[in-house]
Amino acid sequence: MVEPSLPDHIANQLRRDILRGKLPPGSTIKERDNAADMGVSRTPMREAIRILAKEGLVLLRPSRSPIVANPSLKEISDAIDVLRALEVLSGELACDNATEREIADIRAIHERMTDLYGHVDKLELFEIDMGFHLAIAKASHNEALAETHNAFLARLWRARYLSASQPASRERVLRQHGGIVEGLERRDPKLVRKEIQAHLEHLALKIRHQFEDRDEGGNGVVEQGRSAGRRKEDRAPR
């Protein structure tokens, strides 16, 4: 297994800060300040920011500091439409192409998420959730599909994170993940399609509600960071 590079490590920390709201939508990312905070040089910080820009989480600006992306409801809805098609196709192909080991690994991810539900940080649980979807795409054995799926999944990470953070959403996610796993084990593409479509249709509805809450003065898709400082364990290695 390839070890993450320093830019990958930094990008993961910045991604977590964006998800937690420490770097809210529209905020600037100061290359020099963030590099100093993490104890790294500006070169890997710059590369990390470019990684996040490719994912759609950050917008690069000529001669100005990059900012955290703040996509519109239309942009997010369009991405969800594409992601739904990609995930349905991934699931259907996985029914035909996945090995028994791959399906067992997908079940193991689902069971781990179920066991940890309510006992770990919501961001850790979310990352396991995304790992579940990435594993299905990989099990399709279609490299082009898996790469495209990964790109669209990255664009929607913050929106999906805020949706998945709702307690009721978590219970629904576990139930629907179980249905997807059952469909894969039965090699039943119709069941997999049904569960994935329901899963992502509910996501689109939750995100629409988040935008409505924001417009009415609620937190919406902007979540305030709770911690002013970076945890020691989150610091990037020098």
PDB file of C-alpha atoms in Angstrom:
ATOM      1  CA  MET A   1       0.000   0.000   0.000  1.00  0.00           C
ATOM      2  CA  VAL A   2       1.415   3.401  -1.039  1.00  0.00           C
ATOM      3  CA  GLU A   3       2.009   5.805   1.839  1.00  0.00           C
ATOM      4  CA  PRO A   4       0.308   9.223   1.444  1.00  0.00           C
ATOM      5  CA  SER A   5       2.660  12.015   0.414  1.00  0.00           C
ATOM      6  CA  LEU A   6       3.091  15.137   2.540  1.00  0.00           C
ATOM      7  CA  PRO A   7       0.780  17.169   0.227  1.00  0.00           C
ATOM      8  CA  ASP A   8      -1.821  14.370   0.518  1.00  0.00           C
ATOM      9  CA  HIS A   9      -1.519  14.473   4.304  1.00  0.00           C
ATOM     10  CA  ILE A  10      -1.920  18.273   4.352  1.00  0.00           C
ATOM     11  CA  ALA A  11      -4.854  18.101   1.921  1.00  0.00           C
ATOM     12  CA  ASN A  12      -6.580  15.614   4.223  1.00  0.00           C
ATOM     13  CA  GLN A  13      -6.201  17.979   7.186  1.00  0.00           C
ATOM     14  CA  LEU A  14      -7.531  20.936   5.197  1.00  0.00           C
ATOM     15  CA  ARG A  15     -10.389  18.764   3.909  1.00  0.00           C
ATOM     16  CA  ARG A  16     -11.301  17.894   7.494  1.00  0.00           C
ATOM     17  CA  ASP A  17     -11.189  21.581   8.468  1.00  0.00           C
ATOM     18  CA  ILE A  18     -13.565  22.365   5.591  1.00  0.00           C
ATOM     19  CA  LEU A  19     -15.951  19.577   6.585  1.00  0.00           C
ATOM     20  CA  ARG A  20     -15.960  20.603  10.244  1.00  0.00           C
ATOM     21  CA  GLY A  21     -16.564  24.251   9.331  1.00  0.00           C
ATOM     22  CA  LYS A  22     -13.250  25.543  10.660  1.00  0.00           C
ATOM     23  CA  LEU A  23     -12.753  26.741   7.080  1.00  0.00           C
ATOM     24  CA  PRO A  24     -16.333  27.685   6.116  1.00  0.00           C
ATOM     25  CA  PRO A  25     -17.514  28.251   2.527  1.00  0.00           C
ATOM     26  CA  GLY A  26     -16.170  31.506   1.106  1.00  0.00           C
ATOM     27  CA  SER A  27     -13.283  31.784   3.579  1.00  0.00           C
ATOM     28  CA  THR A  28      -9.753  32.380   2.338  1.00  0.00           C
ATOM     29  CA  ILE A  29      -6.981  29.834   2.771  1.00  0.00           C
ATOM     30  CA  LYS A  30      -3.790  31.698   3.627  1.00  0.00           C
ATOM     31  CA  GLU A  31      -0.972  29.623   2.210  1.00  0.00           C
ATOM     32  CA  ARG A  32       1.734  31.084   4.451  1.00  0.00           C
ATOM     33  CA  ASP A  33      -0.323  31.089   7.645  1.00  0.00           C
ATOM     34  CA  ASN A  34      -1.602  27.540   7.201  1.00  0.00           C
ATOM     35  CA  ALA A  35       1.866  26.275   6.336  1.00  0.00           C
ATOM     36  CA  ALA A  36       3.235  27.862   9.516  1.00  0.00           C
ATOM     37  CA  ASP A  37       0.389  26.419  11.611  1.00  0.00           C
ATOM     38  CA  MET A  38       1.118  22.914  10.318  1.00  0.00           C
ATOM     39  CA  GLY A  39       4.873  23.269  10.545  1.00  0.00           C
ATOM     40  CA  VAL A  40       5.475  22.667   6.831  1.00  0.00           C
ATOM     41  CA  SER A  41       6.907  24.676   3.957  1.00  0.00           C
ATOM     42  CA  ARG A  42       4.750  26.553   1.483  1.00  0.00           C
ATOM     43  CA  THR A  43       5.524  24.191  -1.419  1.00  0.00           C
ATOM     44  CA  PRO A  44       3.634  21.118  -0.087  1.00  0.00           C
ATOM     45  CA  MET A  45       0.898  23.448   1.185  1.00  0.00           C
ATOM     46  CA  ARG A  46       0.508  24.845  -2.339  1.00  0.00           C
ATOM     47  CA  GLU A  47       0.340  21.316  -3.765  1.00  0.00           C
ATOM     48  CA  ALA A  48      -2.252  20.321  -1.162  1.00  0.00           C
ATOM     49  CA  ILE A  49      -4.441  23.277  -2.103  1.00  0.00           C
ATOM     50  CA  ARG A  50      -4.234  22.230  -5.747  1.00  0.00           C
ATOM     51  CA  ILE A  51      -5.437  18.745  -4.774  1.00  0.00           C
ATOM     52  CA  LEU A  52      -8.489  20.272  -3.091  1.00  0.00           C
ATOM     53  CA  ALA A  53      -9.066  22.544  -6.091  1.00  0.00           C
ATOM     54  CA  LYS A  54      -9.222  19.478  -8.355  1.00  0.00           C
ATOM     55  CA  GLU A  55     -11.803  18.007  -5.976  1.00  0.00           C
ATOM     56  CA  GLY A  56     -13.903  21.161  -6.202  1.00  0.00           C
ATOM     57  CA  LEU A  57     -13.552  21.993  -2.506  1.00  0.00           C
ATOM     58  CA  VAL A  58     -11.333  25.031  -3.139  1.00  0.00           C
ATOM     59  CA  LEU A  59     -11.359  27.746  -5.802  1.00  0.00           C
ATOM     60  CA  LEU A  60      -8.042  29.099  -7.067  1.00  0.00           C
ATOM     61  CA  ARG A  61      -7.836  32.833  -7.855  1.00  0.00           C
ATOM     62  CA  PRO A  62      -5.091  34.624  -9.840  1.00  0.00           C
ATOM     63  CA  SER A  63      -2.808  36.695  -7.575  1.00  0.00           C
ATOM     64  CA  ARG A  64      -5.162  36.171  -4.631  1.00  0.00           C
ATOM     65  CA  SER A  65      -5.541  33.610  -1.867  1.00  0.00           C
ATOM     66  CA  PRO A  66      -7.708  30.611  -2.748  1.00  0.00           C
ATOM     67  CA  ILE A  67     -11.102  30.359  -1.112  1.00  0.00           C
ATOM     68  CA  VAL A  68     -13.257  27.482   0.096  1.00  0.00           C
ATOM     69  CA  ALA A  69     -15.885  26.705  -2.530  1.00  0.00           C
ATOM     70  CA  ASN A  70     -19.466  27.724  -1.826  1.00  0.00           C
ATOM     71  CA  PRO A  71     -21.477  25.910  -4.527  1.00  0.00           C
ATOM     72  CA  SER A  72     -25.065  26.838  -5.284  1.00  0.00           C
ATOM     73  CA  LEU A  73     -27.984  24.468  -4.815  1.00  0.00           C
ATOM     74  CA  LYS A  74     -28.143  24.066  -8.612  1.00  0.00           C
ATOM     75  CA  GLU A  75     -24.467  23.076  -8.788  1.00  0.00           C
ATOM     76  CA  ILE A  76     -24.836  20.549  -5.977  1.00  0.00           C
ATOM     77  CA  SER A  77     -28.069  19.153  -7.416  1.00  0.00           C
ATOM     78  CA  ASP A  78     -26.435  18.698 -10.823  1.00  0.00           C
ATOM     79  CA  ALA A  79     -23.500  16.857  -9.226  1.00  0.00           C
ATOM     80  CA  ILE A  80     -25.879  14.604  -7.284  1.00  0.00           C
ATOM     81  CA  ASP A  81     -27.678  13.685 -10.527  1.00  0.00           C
ATOM     82  CA  VAL A  82     -24.367  12.603 -12.055  1.00  0.00           C
ATOM     83  CA  LEU A  83     -23.262  10.821  -8.880  1.00  0.00           C
ATOM     84  CA  ARG A  84     -26.554   8.907  -8.734  1.00  0.00           C
ATOM     85  CA  ALA A  85     -26.003   7.567 -12.244  1.00  0.00           C
ATOM     86  CA  LEU A  86     -22.388   6.675 -11.459  1.00  0.00           C
ATOM     87  CA  GLU A  87     -23.251   4.868  -8.223  1.00  0.00           C
ATOM     88  CA  VAL A  88     -26.112   2.924  -9.795  1.00  0.00           C
ATOM     89  CA  LEU A  89     -23.831   1.807 -12.618  1.00  0.00           C
ATOM     90  CA  SER A  90     -21.081   0.943 -10.125  1.00  0.00           C
ATOM     91  CA  GLY A  91     -23.473  -1.180  -8.101  1.00  0.00           C
ATOM     92  CA  GLU A  92     -24.857  -2.983 -11.131  1.00  0.00           C
ATOM     93  CA  LEU A  93     -21.387  -3.755 -12.471  1.00  0.00           C
ATOM     94  CA  ALA A  94     -20.242  -4.868  -9.017  1.00  0.00           C
ATOM     95  CA  CYS A  95     -23.046  -7.433  -8.990  1.00  0.00           C
ATOM     96  CA  ASP A  96     -21.438  -8.995 -12.074  1.00  0.00           C
ATOM     97  CA  ASN A  97     -17.752  -8.293 -11.535  1.00  0.00           C
ATOM     98  CA  ALA A  98     -17.011  -8.095  -7.798  1.00  0.00           C
ATOM     99  CA  THR A  99     -15.158 -10.976  -6.211  1.00  0.00           C
ATOM    100  CA  GLU A 100     -16.557 -12.682  -3.139  1.00  0.00           C
ATOM    101  CA  ARG A 101     -13.707 -11.117  -1.154  1.00  0.00           C
ATOM    102  CA  GLU A 102     -14.627  -7.628  -2.345  1.00  0.00           C
ATOM    103  CA  ILE A 103     -18.261  -8.112  -1.378  1.00  0.00           C
ATOM    104  CA  ALA A 104     -17.169  -9.464   2.010  1.00  0.00           C
ATOM    105  CA  ASP A 105     -14.984  -6.369   2.467  1.00  0.00           C
ATOM    106  CA  ILE A 106     -17.939  -4.103   1.628  1.00  0.00           C
ATOM    107  CA  ARG A 107     -20.034  -5.911   4.218  1.00  0.00           C
ATOM    108  CA  ALA A 108     -17.196  -5.504   6.724  1.00  0.00           C
ATOM    109  CA  ILE A 109     -17.196  -1.738   6.139  1.00  0.00           C
ATOM    110  CA  HIS A 110     -20.957  -1.660   6.694  1.00  0.00           C
ATOM    111  CA  GLU A 111     -20.669  -3.702   9.898  1.00  0.00           C
ATOM    112  CA  ARG A 112     -17.827  -1.531  11.191  1.00  0.00           C
ATOM    113  CA  MET A 113     -19.903   1.588  10.586  1.00  0.00           C
ATOM    114  CA  THR A 114     -22.854  -0.030  12.371  1.00  0.00           C
ATOM    115  CA  ASP A 115     -20.698  -1.022  15.357  1.00  0.00           C
ATOM    116  CA  LEU A 116     -19.127   2.432  15.667  1.00  0.00           C
ATOM    117  CA  TYR A 117     -22.382   4.345  15.241  1.00  0.00           C
ATOM    118  CA  GLY A 118     -22.795   6.654  18.240  1.00  0.00           C
ATOM    119  CA  HIS A 119     -19.331   5.851  19.610  1.00  0.00           C
ATOM    120  CA  VAL A 120     -16.944   7.814  17.413  1.00  0.00           C
ATOM    121  CA  ASP A 121     -16.539  11.313  16.039  1.00  0.00           C
ATOM    122  CA  LYS A 122     -19.078  12.025  13.300  1.00  0.00           C
ATOM    123  CA  LEU A 123     -16.309  12.883  10.840  1.00  0.00           C
ATOM    124  CA  GLU A 124     -14.662   9.497  11.364  1.00  0.00           C
ATOM    125  CA  LEU A 125     -18.018   7.816  10.797  1.00  0.00           C
ATOM    126  CA  PHE A 126     -18.539   9.864   7.648  1.00  0.00           C
ATOM    127  CA  GLU A 127     -15.153   8.827   6.261  1.00  0.00           C
ATOM    128  CA  ILE A 128     -16.098   5.180   6.771  1.00  0.00           C
ATOM    129  CA  ASP A 129     -19.386   5.918   4.965  1.00  0.00           C
ATOM    130  CA  MET A 130     -17.522   7.364   1.970  1.00  0.00           C
ATOM    131  CA  GLY A 131     -15.185   4.368   2.027  1.00  0.00           C
ATOM    132  CA  PHE A 132     -18.242   2.152   1.587  1.00  0.00           C
ATOM    133  CA  HIS A 133     -19.238   3.939  -1.622  1.00  0.00           C
ATOM    134  CA  LEU A 134     -15.668   4.017  -2.946  1.00  0.00           C
ATOM    135  CA  ALA A 135     -15.336   0.261  -2.354  1.00  0.00           C
ATOM    136  CA  ILE A 136     -18.438  -0.433  -4.451  1.00  0.00           C
ATOM    137  CA  ALA A 137     -17.101   1.697  -7.300  1.00  0.00           C
ATOM    138  CA  LYS A 138     -13.774  -0.131  -7.124  1.00  0.00           C
ATOM    139  CA  ALA A 139     -15.594  -3.487  -7.121  1.00  0.00           C
ATOM    140  CA  SER A 140     -17.160  -2.565 -10.473  1.00  0.00           C
ATOM    141  CA  HIS A 141     -13.757  -3.347 -12.000  1.00  0.00           C
ATOM    142  CA  ASN A 142     -14.179  -0.377 -14.338  1.00  0.00           C
ATOM    143  CA  GLU A 143     -11.267   1.979 -13.765  1.00  0.00           C
ATOM    144  CA  ALA A 144     -12.704   4.894 -15.746  1.00  0.00           C
ATOM    145  CA  LEU A 145     -15.961   4.657 -13.800  1.00  0.00           C
ATOM    146  CA  ALA A 146     -14.180   4.439 -10.430  1.00  0.00           C
ATOM    147  CA  GLU A 147     -12.050   7.504 -11.206  1.00  0.00           C
ATOM    148  CA  THR A 148     -15.039   9.559 -12.346  1.00  0.00           C
ATOM    149  CA  HIS A 149     -17.046   8.455  -9.316  1.00  0.00           C
ATOM    150  CA  ASN A 150     -14.211   9.483  -6.985  1.00  0.00           C
ATOM    151  CA  ALA A 151     -14.069  12.948  -8.542  1.00  0.00           C
ATOM    152  CA  PHE A 152     -17.809  13.603  -8.139  1.00  0.00           C
ATOM    153  CA  LEU A 153     -17.867  12.107  -4.656  1.00  0.00           C
ATOM    154  CA  ALA A 154     -15.125  14.551  -3.628  1.00  0.00           C
ATOM    155  CA  ARG A 155     -17.141  17.515  -4.928  1.00  0.00           C
ATOM    156  CA  LEU A 156     -20.029  16.564  -2.660  1.00  0.00           C
ATOM    157  CA  TRP A 157     -18.114  15.723   0.497  1.00  0.00           C
ATOM    158  CA  ARG A 158     -19.164  18.761   2.528  1.00  0.00           C
ATOM    159  CA  ALA A 159     -22.812  18.595   1.473  1.00  0.00           C
ATOM    160  CA  ARG A 160     -22.918  14.849   2.208  1.00  0.00           C
ATOM    161  CA  TYR A 161     -21.127  15.315   5.521  1.00  0.00           C
ATOM    162  CA  LEU A 162     -23.650  17.844   6.791  1.00  0.00           C
ATOM    163  CA  SER A 163     -26.516  15.647   5.627  1.00  0.00           C
ATOM    164  CA  ALA A 164     -25.038  12.511   7.203  1.00  0.00           C
ATOM    165  CA  SER A 165     -24.451  14.366  10.492  1.00  0.00           C
ATOM    166  CA  GLN A 166     -28.197  14.384  11.171  1.00  0.00           C
ATOM    167  CA  PRO A 167     -29.038  11.564  13.666  1.00  0.00           C
ATOM    168  CA  ALA A 168     -32.067  10.426  11.667  1.00  0.00           C
ATOM    169  CA  SER A 169     -29.967  10.430   8.511  1.00  0.00           C
ATOM    170  CA  ARG A 170     -27.405   8.132  10.089  1.00  0.00           C
ATOM    171  CA  GLU A 171     -30.017   5.511  10.938  1.00  0.00           C
ATOM    172  CA  ARG A 172     -31.407   5.722   7.416  1.00  0.00           C
ATOM    173  CA  VAL A 173     -27.920   5.420   5.935  1.00  0.00           C
ATOM    174  CA  LEU A 174     -27.224   2.237   7.909  1.00  0.00           C
ATOM    175  CA  ARG A 175     -30.517   0.706   6.805  1.00  0.00           C
ATOM    176  CA  GLN A 176     -29.947   1.546   3.139  1.00  0.00           C
ATOM    177  CA  HIS A 177     -26.324   0.406   3.229  1.00  0.00           C
ATOM    178  CA  GLY A 178     -27.587  -2.912   4.538  1.00  0.00           C
ATOM    179  CA  GLY A 179     -29.957  -3.182   1.583  1.00  0.00           C
ATOM    180  CA  ILE A 180     -27.143  -2.434  -0.862  1.00  0.00           C
ATOM    181  CA  VAL A 181     -24.942  -5.114   0.726  1.00  0.00           C
ATOM    182  CA  GLU A 182     -27.781  -7.626   0.558  1.00  0.00           C
ATOM    183  CA  GLY A 183     -28.250  -6.861  -3.133  1.00  0.00           C
ATOM    184  CA  LEU A 184     -24.538  -7.321  -3.825  1.00  0.00           C
ATOM    185  CA  GLU A 185     -24.444 -10.628  -1.959  1.00  0.00           C
ATOM    186  CA  ARG A 186     -27.451 -11.860  -3.928  1.00  0.00           C
ATOM    187  CA  ARG A 187     -25.938 -10.495  -7.149  1.00  0.00           C
ATOM    188  CA  ASP A 188     -29.251  -8.698  -7.632  1.00  0.00           C
ATOM    189  CA  PRO A 189     -28.701  -5.503  -9.694  1.00  0.00           C
ATOM    190  CA  LYS A 190     -32.368  -4.462  -9.410  1.00  0.00           C
ATOM    191  CA  LEU A 191     -32.212  -4.443  -5.609  1.00  0.00           C
ATOM    192  CA  VAL A 192     -28.891  -2.604  -5.633  1.00  0.00           C
ATOM    193  CA  ARG A 193     -30.282  -0.008  -8.043  1.00  0.00           C
ATOM    194  CA  LYS A 194     -33.388   0.493  -5.894  1.00  0.00           C
ATOM    195  CA  GLU A 195     -31.407   0.991  -2.666  1.00  0.00           C
ATOM    196  CA  ILE A 196     -28.802   3.318  -4.211  1.00  0.00           C
ATOM    197  CA  GLN A 197     -31.443   5.466  -5.898  1.00  0.00           C
ATOM    198  CA  ALA A 198     -33.402   5.813  -2.644  1.00  0.00           C
ATOM    199  CA  HIS A 199     -30.172   6.598  -0.814  1.00  0.00           C
ATOM    200  CA  LEU A 200     -29.208   9.478  -3.094  1.00  0.00           C
ATOM    201  CA  GLU A 201     -32.728  10.810  -3.604  1.00  0.00           C
ATOM    202  CA  HIS A 202     -32.935  11.329   0.150  1.00  0.00           C
ATOM    203  CA  LEU A 203     -29.544  13.061   0.048  1.00  0.00           C
ATOM    204  CA  ALA A 204     -30.822  15.537  -2.552  1.00  0.00           C
ATOM    205  CA  LEU A 205     -33.879  16.259  -0.396  1.00  0.00           C
ATOM    206  CA  LYS A 206     -31.802  16.826   2.754  1.00  0.00           C
ATOM    207  CA  ILE A 207     -29.455  19.201   0.959  1.00  0.00           C
ATOM    208  CA  ARG A 208     -32.379  21.213  -0.395  1.00  0.00           C
ATOM    209  CA  HIS A 209     -33.670  21.542   3.167  1.00  0.00           C
ATOM    210  CA  GLN A 210     -30.243  22.715   4.316  1.00  0.00           C
ATOM    211  CA  PHE A 211     -30.277  25.514   1.740  1.00  0.00           C
ATOM    212  CA  GLU A 212     -33.798  26.487   2.807  1.00  0.00           C
ATOM    213  CA  ASP A 213     -32.654  26.610   6.441  1.00  0.00           C
ATOM    214  CA  ARG A 214     -29.703  28.792   5.471  1.00  0.00           C
ATOM    215  CA  ASP A 215     -31.928  31.197   3.553  1.00  0.00           C
ATOM    216  CA  GLU A 216     -34.197  31.434   6.612  1.00  0.00           C
ATOM    217  CA  GLY A 217     -31.261  32.288   8.855  1.00  0.00           C
ATOM    218  CA  GLY A 218     -30.320  28.797  10.048  1.00  0.00           C
ATOM    219  CA  ASN A 219     -26.906  27.173   9.865  1.00  0.00           C
ATOM    220  CA  GLY A 220     -27.689  25.484   6.546  1.00  0.00           C
ATOM    221  CA  VAL A 221     -24.592  24.331   4.734  1.00  0.00           C
ATOM    222  CA  VAL A 222     -22.361  26.591   6.822  1.00  0.00           C
ATOM    223  CA  GLU A 223     -21.307  24.977  10.067  1.00  0.00           C
ATOM    224  CA  GLN A 224     -19.160  26.903  12.541  1.00  0.00           C
ATOM    225  CA  GLY A 225     -15.938  25.320  13.745  1.00  0.00           C
ATOM    226  CA  ARG A 226     -16.039  24.341  17.404  1.00  0.00           C
ATOM    227  CA  SER A 227     -12.332  24.243  17.989  1.00  0.00           C
ATOM    228  CA  ALA A 228     -10.127  27.327  17.745  1.00  0.00           C
ATOM    229  CA  GLY A 229      -6.922  25.327  17.707  1.00  0.00           C
ATOM    230  CA  ARG A 230      -5.670  22.373  15.737  1.00  0.00           C
ATOM    231  CA  ARG A 231      -5.427  19.119  17.675  1.00  0.00           C
ATOM    232  CA  LYS A 232      -1.926  17.891  18.244  1.00  0.00           C
ATOM    233  CA  GLU A 233      -2.592  14.618  16.445  1.00  0.00           C
ATOM    234  CA  ASP A 234      -3.771  16.487  13.354  1.00  0.00           C
ATOM    235  CA  ARG A 235      -0.427  18.217  12.823  1.00  0.00           C
ATOM    236  CA  ALA A 236       1.326  17.210   9.645  1.00  0.00           C
ATOM    237  CA  PRO A 237       4.726  15.536   9.985  1.00  0.00           C
ATOM    238  CA  ARG A 238       7.676  17.809   9.235  1.00  0.00           C
TER     239      ARG A 238
END
